[in-house]
Coordinates of C-alpha atoms and ligand atoms in Angstrom, one line a residue:
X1 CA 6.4 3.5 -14.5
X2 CA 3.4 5.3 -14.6
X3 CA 1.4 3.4 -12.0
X4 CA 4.1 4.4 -9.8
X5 CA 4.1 7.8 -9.9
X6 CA 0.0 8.0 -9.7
X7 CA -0.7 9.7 -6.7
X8 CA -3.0 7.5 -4.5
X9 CA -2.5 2.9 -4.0
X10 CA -4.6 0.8 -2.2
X11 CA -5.1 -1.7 0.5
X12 CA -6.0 -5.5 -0.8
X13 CA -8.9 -7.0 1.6
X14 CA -11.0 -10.1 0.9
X15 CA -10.1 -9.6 -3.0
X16 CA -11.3 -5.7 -3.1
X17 CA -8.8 -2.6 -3.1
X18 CA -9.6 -0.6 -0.5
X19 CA -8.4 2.6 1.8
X20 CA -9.7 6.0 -0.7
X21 CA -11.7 7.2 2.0
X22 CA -8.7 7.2 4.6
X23 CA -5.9 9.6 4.9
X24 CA -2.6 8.8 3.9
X25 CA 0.8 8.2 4.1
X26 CA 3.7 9.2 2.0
X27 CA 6.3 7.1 0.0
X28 CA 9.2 9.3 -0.8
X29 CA 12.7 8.4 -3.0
X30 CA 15.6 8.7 -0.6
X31 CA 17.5 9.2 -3.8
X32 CA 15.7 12.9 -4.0
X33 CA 13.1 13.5 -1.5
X34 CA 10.2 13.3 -3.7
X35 CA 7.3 11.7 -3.8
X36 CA 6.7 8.6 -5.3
X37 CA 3.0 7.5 -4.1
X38 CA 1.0 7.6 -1.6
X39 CA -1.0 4.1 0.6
X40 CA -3.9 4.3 2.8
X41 CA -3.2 4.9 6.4
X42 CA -4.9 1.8 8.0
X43 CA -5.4 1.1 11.5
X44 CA -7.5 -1.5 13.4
X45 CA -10.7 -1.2 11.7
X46 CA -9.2 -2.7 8.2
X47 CA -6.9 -4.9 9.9
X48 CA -10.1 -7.3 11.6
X49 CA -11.6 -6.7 8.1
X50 CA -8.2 -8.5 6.6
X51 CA -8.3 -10.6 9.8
X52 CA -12.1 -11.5 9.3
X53 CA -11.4 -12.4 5.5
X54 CA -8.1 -14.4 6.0
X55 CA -10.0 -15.9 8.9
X56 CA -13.2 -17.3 6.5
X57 CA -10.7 -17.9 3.7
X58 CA -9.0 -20.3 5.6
X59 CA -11.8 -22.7 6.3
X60 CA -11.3 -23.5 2.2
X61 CA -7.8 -22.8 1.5
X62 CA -6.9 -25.0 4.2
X63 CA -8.9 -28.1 2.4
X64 CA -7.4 -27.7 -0.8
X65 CA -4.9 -30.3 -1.6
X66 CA -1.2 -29.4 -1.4
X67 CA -1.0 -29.7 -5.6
X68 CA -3.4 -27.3 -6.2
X69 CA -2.3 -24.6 -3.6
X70 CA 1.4 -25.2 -5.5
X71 CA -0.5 -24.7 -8.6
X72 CA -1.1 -21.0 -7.6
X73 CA 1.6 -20.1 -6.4
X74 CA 3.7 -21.6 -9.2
X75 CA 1.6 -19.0 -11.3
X76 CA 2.8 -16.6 -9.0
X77 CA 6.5 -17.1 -9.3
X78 CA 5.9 -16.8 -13.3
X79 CA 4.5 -13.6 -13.1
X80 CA 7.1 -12.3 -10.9
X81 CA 9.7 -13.2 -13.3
X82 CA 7.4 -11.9 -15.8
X83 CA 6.8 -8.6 -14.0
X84 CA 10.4 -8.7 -12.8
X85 CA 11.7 -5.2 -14.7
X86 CA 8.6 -3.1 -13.0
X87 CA 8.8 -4.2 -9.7
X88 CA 12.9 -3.7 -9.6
X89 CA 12.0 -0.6 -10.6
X90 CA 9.1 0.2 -8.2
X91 CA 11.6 -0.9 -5.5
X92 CA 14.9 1.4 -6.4
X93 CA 12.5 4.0 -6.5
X94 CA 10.8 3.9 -3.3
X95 CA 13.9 2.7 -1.3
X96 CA 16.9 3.8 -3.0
X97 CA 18.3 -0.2 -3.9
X98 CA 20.7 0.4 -7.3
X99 CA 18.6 -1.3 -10.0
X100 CA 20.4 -4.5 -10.7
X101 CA 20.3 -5.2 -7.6
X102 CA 16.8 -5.0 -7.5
X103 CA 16.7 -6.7 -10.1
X104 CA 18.5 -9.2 -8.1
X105 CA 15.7 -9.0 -5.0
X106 CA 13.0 -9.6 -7.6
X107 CA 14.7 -13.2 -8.8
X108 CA 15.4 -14.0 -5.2
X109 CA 11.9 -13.2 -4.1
X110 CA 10.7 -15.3 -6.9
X111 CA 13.0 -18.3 -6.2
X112 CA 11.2 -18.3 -2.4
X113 CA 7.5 -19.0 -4.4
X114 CA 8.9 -21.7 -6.4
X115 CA 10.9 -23.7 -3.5
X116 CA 7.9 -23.6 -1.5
X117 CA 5.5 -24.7 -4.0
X118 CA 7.5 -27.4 -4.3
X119 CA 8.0 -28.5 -0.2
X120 CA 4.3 -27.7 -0.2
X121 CA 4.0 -31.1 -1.2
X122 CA 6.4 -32.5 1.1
X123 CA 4.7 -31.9 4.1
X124 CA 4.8 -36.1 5.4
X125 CA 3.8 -36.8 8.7
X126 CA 5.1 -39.7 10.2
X127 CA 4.0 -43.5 11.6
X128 CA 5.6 -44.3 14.7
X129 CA 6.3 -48.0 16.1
X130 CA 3.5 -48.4 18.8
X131 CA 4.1 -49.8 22.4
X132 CA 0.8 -51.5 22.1
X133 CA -0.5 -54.6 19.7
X134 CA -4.5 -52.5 19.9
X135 CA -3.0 -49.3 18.7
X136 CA -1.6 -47.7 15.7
X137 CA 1.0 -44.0 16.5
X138 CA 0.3 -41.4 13.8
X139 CA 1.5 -37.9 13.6
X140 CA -0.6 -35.8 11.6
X141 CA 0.2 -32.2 10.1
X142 CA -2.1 -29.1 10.1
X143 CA -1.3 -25.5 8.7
X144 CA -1.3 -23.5 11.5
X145 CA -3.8 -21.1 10.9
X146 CA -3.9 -17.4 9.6
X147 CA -0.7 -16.2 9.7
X148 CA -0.5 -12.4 10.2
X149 CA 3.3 -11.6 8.1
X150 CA 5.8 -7.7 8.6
X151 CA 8.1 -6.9 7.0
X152 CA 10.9 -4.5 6.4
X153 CA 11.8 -1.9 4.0
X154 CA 14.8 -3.3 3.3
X155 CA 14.3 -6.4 1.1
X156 CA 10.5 -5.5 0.1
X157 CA 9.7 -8.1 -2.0
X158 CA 11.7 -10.8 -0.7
X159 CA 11.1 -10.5 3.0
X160 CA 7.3 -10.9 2.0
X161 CA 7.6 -14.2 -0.3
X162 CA 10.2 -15.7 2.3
X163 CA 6.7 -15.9 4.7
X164 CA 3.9 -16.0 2.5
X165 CA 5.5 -19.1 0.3
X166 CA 5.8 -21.1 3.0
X167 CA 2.5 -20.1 4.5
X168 CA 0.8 -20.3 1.6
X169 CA 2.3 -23.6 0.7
X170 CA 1.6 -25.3 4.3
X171 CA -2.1 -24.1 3.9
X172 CA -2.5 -20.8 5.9
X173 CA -3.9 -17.8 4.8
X174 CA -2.0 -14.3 5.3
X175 CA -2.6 -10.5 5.6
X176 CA 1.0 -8.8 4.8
X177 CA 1.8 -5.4 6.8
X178 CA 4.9 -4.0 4.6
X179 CA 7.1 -1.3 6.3
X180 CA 5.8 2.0 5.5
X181 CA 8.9 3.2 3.6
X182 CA 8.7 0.5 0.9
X183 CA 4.5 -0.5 0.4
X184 CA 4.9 0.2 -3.6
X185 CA 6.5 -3.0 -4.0
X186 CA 4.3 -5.0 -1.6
X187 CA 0.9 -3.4 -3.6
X188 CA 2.6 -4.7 -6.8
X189 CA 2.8 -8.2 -5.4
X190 CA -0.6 -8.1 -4.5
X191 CA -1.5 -6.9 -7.9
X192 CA -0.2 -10.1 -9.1
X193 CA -1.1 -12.4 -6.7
X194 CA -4.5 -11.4 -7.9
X195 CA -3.6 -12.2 -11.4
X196 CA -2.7 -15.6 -10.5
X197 CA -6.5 -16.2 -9.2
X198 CA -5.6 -17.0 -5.6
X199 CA -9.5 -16.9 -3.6
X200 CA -10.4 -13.6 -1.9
X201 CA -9.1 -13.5 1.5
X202 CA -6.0 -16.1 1.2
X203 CA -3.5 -13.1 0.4
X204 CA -4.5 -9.4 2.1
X205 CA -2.7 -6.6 2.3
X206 CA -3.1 -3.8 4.9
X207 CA -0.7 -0.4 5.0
X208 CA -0.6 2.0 7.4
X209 CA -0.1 2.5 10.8
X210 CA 2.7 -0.6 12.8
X211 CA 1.4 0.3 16.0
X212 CA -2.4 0.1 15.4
X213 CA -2.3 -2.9 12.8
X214 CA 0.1 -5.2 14.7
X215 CA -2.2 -4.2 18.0
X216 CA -5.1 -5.5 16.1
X217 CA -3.4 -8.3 14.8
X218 CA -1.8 -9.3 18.7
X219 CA -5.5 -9.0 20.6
X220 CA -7.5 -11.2 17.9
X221 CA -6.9 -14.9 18.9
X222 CA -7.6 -15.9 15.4
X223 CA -4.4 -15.2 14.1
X224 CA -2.0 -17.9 15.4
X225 CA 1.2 -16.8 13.7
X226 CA 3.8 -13.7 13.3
X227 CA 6.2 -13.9 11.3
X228 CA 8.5 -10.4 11.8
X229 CA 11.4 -9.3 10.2
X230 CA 12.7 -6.2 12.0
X231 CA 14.7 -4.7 14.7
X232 CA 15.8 -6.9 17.7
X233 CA 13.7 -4.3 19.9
X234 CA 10.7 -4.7 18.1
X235 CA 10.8 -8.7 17.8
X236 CA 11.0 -7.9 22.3
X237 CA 7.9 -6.0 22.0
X238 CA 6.2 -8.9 19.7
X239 CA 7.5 -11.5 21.9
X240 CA 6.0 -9.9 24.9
X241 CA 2.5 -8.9 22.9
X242 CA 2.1 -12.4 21.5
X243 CA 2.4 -14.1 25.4
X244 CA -1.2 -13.5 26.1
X245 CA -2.5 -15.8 23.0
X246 CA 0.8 -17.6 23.2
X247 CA 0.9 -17.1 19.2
X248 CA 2.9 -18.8 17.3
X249 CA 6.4 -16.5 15.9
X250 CA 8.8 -16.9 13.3
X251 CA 11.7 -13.2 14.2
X252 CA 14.5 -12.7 11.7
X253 CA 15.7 -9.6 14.0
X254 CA 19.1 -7.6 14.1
X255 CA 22.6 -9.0 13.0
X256 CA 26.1 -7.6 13.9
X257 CA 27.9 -9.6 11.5
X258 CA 32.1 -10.4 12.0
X259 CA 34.0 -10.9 9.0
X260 CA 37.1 -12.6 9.9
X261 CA 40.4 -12.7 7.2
X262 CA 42.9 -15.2 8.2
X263 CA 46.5 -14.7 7.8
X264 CA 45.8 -17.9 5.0
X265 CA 42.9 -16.1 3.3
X266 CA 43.1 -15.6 -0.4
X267 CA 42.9 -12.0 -0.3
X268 CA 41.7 -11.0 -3.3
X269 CA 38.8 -12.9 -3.0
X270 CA 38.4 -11.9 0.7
X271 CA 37.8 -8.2 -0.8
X272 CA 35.7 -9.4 -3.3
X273 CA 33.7 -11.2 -0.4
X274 CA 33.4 -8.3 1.8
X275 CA 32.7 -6.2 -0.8
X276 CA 29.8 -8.4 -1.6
X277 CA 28.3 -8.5 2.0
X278 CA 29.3 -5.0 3.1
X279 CA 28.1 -2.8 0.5
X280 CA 25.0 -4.6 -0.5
X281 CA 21.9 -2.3 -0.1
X282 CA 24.6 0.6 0.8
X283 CA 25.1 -1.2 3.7
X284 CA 21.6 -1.8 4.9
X285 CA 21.1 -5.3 5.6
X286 CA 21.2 -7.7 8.6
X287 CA 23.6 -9.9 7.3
X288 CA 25.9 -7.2 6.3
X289 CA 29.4 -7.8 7.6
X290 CA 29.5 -4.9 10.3
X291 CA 32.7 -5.5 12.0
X292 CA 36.0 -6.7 10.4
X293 CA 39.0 -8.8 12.1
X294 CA 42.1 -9.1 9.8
X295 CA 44.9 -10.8 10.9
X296 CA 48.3 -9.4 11.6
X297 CA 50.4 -11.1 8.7
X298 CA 47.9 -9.8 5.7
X299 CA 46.3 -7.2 7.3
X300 CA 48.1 -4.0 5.5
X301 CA 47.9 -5.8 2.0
X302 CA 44.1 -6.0 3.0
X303 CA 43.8 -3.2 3.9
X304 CA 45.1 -1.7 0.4
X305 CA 43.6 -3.9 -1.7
X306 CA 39.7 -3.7 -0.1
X307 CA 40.3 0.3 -0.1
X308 CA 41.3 0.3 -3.8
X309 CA 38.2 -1.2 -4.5
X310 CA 36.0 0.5 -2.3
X311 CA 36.9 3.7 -4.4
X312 CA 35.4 2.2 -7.4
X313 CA 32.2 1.9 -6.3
X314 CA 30.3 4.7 -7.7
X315 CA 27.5 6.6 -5.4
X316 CA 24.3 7.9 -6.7
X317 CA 20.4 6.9 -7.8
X318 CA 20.0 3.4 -7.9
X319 CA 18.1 4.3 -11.2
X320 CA 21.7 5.0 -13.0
X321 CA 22.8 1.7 -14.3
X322 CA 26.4 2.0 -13.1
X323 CA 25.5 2.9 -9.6
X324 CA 26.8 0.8 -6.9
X325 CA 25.6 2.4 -3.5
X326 CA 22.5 3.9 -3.5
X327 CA 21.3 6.5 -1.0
X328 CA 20.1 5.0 2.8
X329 CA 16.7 4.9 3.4
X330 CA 16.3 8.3 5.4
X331 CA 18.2 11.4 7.8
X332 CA 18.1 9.2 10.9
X333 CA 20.2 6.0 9.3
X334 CA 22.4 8.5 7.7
X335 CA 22.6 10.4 11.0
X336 CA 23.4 7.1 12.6
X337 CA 26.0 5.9 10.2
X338 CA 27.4 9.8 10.4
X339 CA 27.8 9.3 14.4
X340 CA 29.3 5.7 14.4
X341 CA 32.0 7.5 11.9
X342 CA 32.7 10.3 14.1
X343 CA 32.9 8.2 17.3
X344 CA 35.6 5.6 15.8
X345 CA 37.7 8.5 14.5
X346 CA 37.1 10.4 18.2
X347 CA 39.0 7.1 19.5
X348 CA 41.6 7.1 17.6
X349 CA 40.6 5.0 14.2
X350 CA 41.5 6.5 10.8
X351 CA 39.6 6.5 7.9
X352 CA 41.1 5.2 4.7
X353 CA 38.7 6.0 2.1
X354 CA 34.7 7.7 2.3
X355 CA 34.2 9.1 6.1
X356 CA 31.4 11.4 5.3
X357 CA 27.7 12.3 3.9
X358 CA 27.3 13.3 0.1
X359 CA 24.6 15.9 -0.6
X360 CA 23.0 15.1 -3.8
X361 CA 19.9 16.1 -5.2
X362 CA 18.0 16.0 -2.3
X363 CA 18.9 12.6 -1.3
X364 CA 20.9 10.9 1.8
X365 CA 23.9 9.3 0.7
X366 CA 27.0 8.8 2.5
X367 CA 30.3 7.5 0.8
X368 CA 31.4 4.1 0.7
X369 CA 34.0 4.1 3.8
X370 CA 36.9 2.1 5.3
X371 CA 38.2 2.7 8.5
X372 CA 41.2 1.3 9.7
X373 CA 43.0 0.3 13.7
X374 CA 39.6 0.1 14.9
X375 CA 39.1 -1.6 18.2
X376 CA 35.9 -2.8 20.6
X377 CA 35.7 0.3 22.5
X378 CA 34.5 2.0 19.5
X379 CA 30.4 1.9 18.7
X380 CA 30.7 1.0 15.0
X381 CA 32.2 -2.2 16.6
X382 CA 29.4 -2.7 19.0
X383 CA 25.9 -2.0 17.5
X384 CA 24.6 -2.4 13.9
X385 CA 26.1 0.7 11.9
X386 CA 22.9 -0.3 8.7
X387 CA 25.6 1.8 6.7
X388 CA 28.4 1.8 3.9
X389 CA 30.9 1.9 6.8
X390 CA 33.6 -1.3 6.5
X391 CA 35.7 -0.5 10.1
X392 CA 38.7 -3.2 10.8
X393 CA 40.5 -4.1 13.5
X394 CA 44.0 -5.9 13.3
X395 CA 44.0 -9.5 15.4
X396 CA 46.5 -11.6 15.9
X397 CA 45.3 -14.9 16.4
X398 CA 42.6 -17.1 15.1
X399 CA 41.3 -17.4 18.7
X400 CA 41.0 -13.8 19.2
X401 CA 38.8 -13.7 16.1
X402 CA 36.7 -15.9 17.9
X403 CA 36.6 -14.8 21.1
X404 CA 35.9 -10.9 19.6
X405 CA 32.8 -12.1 17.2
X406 CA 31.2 -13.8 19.7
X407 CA 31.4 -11.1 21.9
X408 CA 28.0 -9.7 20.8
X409 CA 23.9 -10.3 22.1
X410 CA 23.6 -11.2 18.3
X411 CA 23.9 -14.3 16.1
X412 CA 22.8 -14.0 12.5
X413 CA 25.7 -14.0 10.2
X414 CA 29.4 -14.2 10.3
X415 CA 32.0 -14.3 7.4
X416 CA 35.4 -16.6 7.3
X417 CA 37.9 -16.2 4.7
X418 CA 40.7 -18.9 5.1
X419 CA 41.8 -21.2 2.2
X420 CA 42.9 -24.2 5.2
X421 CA 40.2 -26.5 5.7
X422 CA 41.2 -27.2 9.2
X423 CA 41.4 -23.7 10.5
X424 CA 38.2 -23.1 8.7
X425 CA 36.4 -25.7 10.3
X426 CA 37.8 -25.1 13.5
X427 CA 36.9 -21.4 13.5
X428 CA 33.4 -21.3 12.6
X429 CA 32.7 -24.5 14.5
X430 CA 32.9 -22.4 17.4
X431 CA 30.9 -19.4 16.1
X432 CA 27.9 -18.7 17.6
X433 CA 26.0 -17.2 14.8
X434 CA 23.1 -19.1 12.5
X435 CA 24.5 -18.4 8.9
X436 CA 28.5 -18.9 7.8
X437 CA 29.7 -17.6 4.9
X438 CA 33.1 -19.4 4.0
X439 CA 35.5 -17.5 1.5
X440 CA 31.6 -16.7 0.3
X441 CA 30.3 -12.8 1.0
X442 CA 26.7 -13.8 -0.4
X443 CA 25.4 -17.1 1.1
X444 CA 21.9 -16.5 1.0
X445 CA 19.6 -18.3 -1.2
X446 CA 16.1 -20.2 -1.2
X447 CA 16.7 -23.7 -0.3
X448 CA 18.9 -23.1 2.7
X449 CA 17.6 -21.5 6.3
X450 CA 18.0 -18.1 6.9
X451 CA 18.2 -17.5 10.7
X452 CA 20.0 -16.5 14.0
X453 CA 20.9 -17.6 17.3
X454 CA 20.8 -15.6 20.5
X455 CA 19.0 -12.4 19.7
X456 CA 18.6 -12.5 16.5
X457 CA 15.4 -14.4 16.0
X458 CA 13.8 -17.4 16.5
X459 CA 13.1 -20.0 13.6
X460 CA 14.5 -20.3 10.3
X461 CA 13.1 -19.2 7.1
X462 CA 13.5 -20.4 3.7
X463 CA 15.1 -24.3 2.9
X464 CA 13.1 -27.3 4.2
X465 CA 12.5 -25.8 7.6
X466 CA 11.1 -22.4 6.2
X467 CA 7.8 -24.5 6.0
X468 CA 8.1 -26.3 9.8
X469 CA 7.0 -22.6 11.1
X470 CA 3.6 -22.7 9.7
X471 CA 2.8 -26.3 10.5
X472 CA 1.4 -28.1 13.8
X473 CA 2.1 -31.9 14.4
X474 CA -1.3 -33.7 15.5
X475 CA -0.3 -36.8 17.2
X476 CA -3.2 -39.1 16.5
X477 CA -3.3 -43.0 18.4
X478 CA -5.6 -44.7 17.1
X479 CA -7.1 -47.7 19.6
X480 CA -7.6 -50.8 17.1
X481 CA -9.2 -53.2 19.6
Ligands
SIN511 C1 17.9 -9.3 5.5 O1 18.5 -8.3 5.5 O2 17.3 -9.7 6.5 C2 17.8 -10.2 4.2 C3 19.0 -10.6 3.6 C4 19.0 -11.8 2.8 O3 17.9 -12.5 2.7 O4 20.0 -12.1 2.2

């Protein structure tokens, strides 16, 4: 813990650690205000340096065989599990996550390095039957070049191996821009992918200023590929940016997650489900159920149960062992959680449990809340609350359920909780949203895609397809005669 509380980390270009002689930007707890570190305030100077090195690196990188690029990074994934207690704790104390379940991150991250060290070596291409006696129908496949990879403060660690894994794996090179609430974590990564020998220039790492290093990163044609996981407005402004080079891009972006309870639900396990996806991160993750449809016939005995429970879960530093909800990252989401409160209650919701901030110690908690007779009108039901804040609206039928999640620009993740299979089926065949979690409150994991329809991204990451974004088919016919 002592590296983390030195004042002053550094930028990783072209295997050097660079950025003393430029200003920079603080790292503070949200658990307490203070300052945890500080990380070199880059701009577009270092990012073409990281651009220039990924760029050379690549030429070799690219060439090595798919069994020794999995060789580094299976030395990789050991040395996150090895290093797994520091970086948990780098991570709760630069972004507020309660410790076990950094803990948690740190296992998850690591599981991405191993999966895709293994479909590394799964990248086939294909024959095809030719038309033609003379010619033989190959497709060939390529790594698509240097891959330029942001990422959010939420899930620090993971967000990054979700894109370099695959990246690496397929044969690209990478320079990693980490949100500039959480770096600590991504420098610690860097740290060890150092230790695991991979060449300068495969892996960089540049910190500092969004605007300047993705503007570097969008004019230079010799990055081919973003892969963003952020806001829905932001993944707009990269979409529009990467036009001119027509780059290649991967967007995880915003979720507005339904959680639907059917009168058949088990309900015990629907509030341990929704317990599971609401309060995870205090709330501050895009496949968080935001909005909460239970049906008429169980939705008191819901109600009273999920409450119950959400009173148990105890507030604080995520450094406490027994904490549950850590603080949110800073004043503006606790501002915005605060107003999506008030506005339900304005309308005519009631809250059941929580309902306002907690001062603490400096830090920006709010209390774990449930609010009851919600309905659309109300802005916790229409835009991502990135909160502890569980609202729920009474429905009577499994087609209003429906009809009510779909109603929504977004697509990443919606919840069912229904112990008939046909119902089941029937419901979530119609959603329109890229991940289902079925009587399951935690779905994600490495071998399956990670995604959303409509606007919430584009791609999937993680599972066999998490590698197809890094990878261009070459058709090759070859004329025999
Ligand atoms: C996210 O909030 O985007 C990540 C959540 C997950 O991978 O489960």
């Amino acid at each position: 813990m002592d590296k983390v509380k030195a004042k002053h980390y550094a930028m990783h270009i072209n295997g050097e650690w660079i950025g003393d002689a430029l200003d920079s930007l603080n790292v503070t707890n949200p658990a307490n205000g203070q300052l945890v570190g500080t990380v070199p305030n880059g701009g577009e100077a270092e990012t073409k340096q990281a651009i220039n090195a990924a760029h050379k690196a690549y030429q070799s990188w690219s060439q090595l065989t798919a069994y020794e690029r999995s060789g580094y990074l299976k030395r990789l994934h050991q040395l996150l599990l090895e290093n797994k207690e520091e970086l948990a704790q780098i991570m709760t104390l630069e972004m507020g996550k309660p410790i076990n379940e950094s803990r948690g991150e740190v296992a998850y991250a690591a599981s991405f390095i191993e999966w895709f060290a293994e479909e590394g070596k799964r990248i086939y291409g294909e024959t095809i039957p030719s038309h033609a006696s003379g010619k033989r129908l190959q497709v060939w496949k390529k790594p698509v070049g240097v891959v330029a990879a942001i990422t959010p403060w939420n899930f620090p660690a993971a967000m990054l191996t979700r894109k370099m894994g695959p990246a690496l794996a397929a044969g690209c090179t990478i320079i990693m821009k980490p949100s500039g609430e959480s770096p600590l974590t991504a420098v610690k990564l860097m740290e060890l992918c150092e230790e695991a020998g991979f060449p300068n220039g495969v892996v960089n790492l540049v910190t500092g200023s969004s605007s300047k290093i993705a503007g570097a990163i969008m004019k230079d044609d010799r990055v081919r590929k973003i892969t963003f996981t952020g806001s829905t407005e932001v993944g707009k402004i990269l979409i529009r940016q990467s036009a001119d080079q027509v780059k290649r891009l991967s967007l995880e972006l915003g979720g507005h997650a339904p959680l639907i309870v059917l009168d058949d639900a088990n309900v015990d396990l629907a509030v341990k489900g929704v317990i599971a996806s609401k309060f995870r991160n205090a709330g501050q993750t895009c496949i968080c159920a935001n909005r909460i449809y239970v049906q008429a016939g169980v939705y008191d005995q819901f109600v009273e149960k999920f409450a119950e429970a959400v009173k148990q879960l105890k507030v604080g530093d995520g450094t406490d062992e027994s904490v549950a909800i850590g603080p949110l990252i800073n004043q503006a989401g606790l501002d915005k959680v605060k107003y999506h409160v008030q506005d339900a209650v304005a309308k005519g919701a009631t809250v059941v449990t929580g309902g306002e901030p907690i001062t603490q110690d400096g830090g920006v908690f709010f209390a774990p809340t449930v609010i009851k007779d919600v309905d659309q009108s109300m802005v916790v039901m229409q835009e991502e609350t990135f909160g502890p804040v569980a609202p729920i609206q009474k429905i009577a039928t499994e087609d209003e359920a429906v009809k009510l999640a779909n109603e929504t620009p977004y697509g990443l993740a919606a919840y069912v909780f229904s112990e008939n299979v046909a119902k089941g089926t029937r419901v979530i065949e119609q959603l329109d949203f890229g991940i289902v979690g079925w009587n399951d409150g935690a779905p994600s994991a490495a071998q399956v895609p990670f995604g959303g329809m409509k606007e919430s991204g584009i791609g999937r990451e993680g599972g066999h397809e998490g590698i197809d974004a890094f990878i261009e088919s070459q058709y090759v016919s070859i004329g025999m005669e």
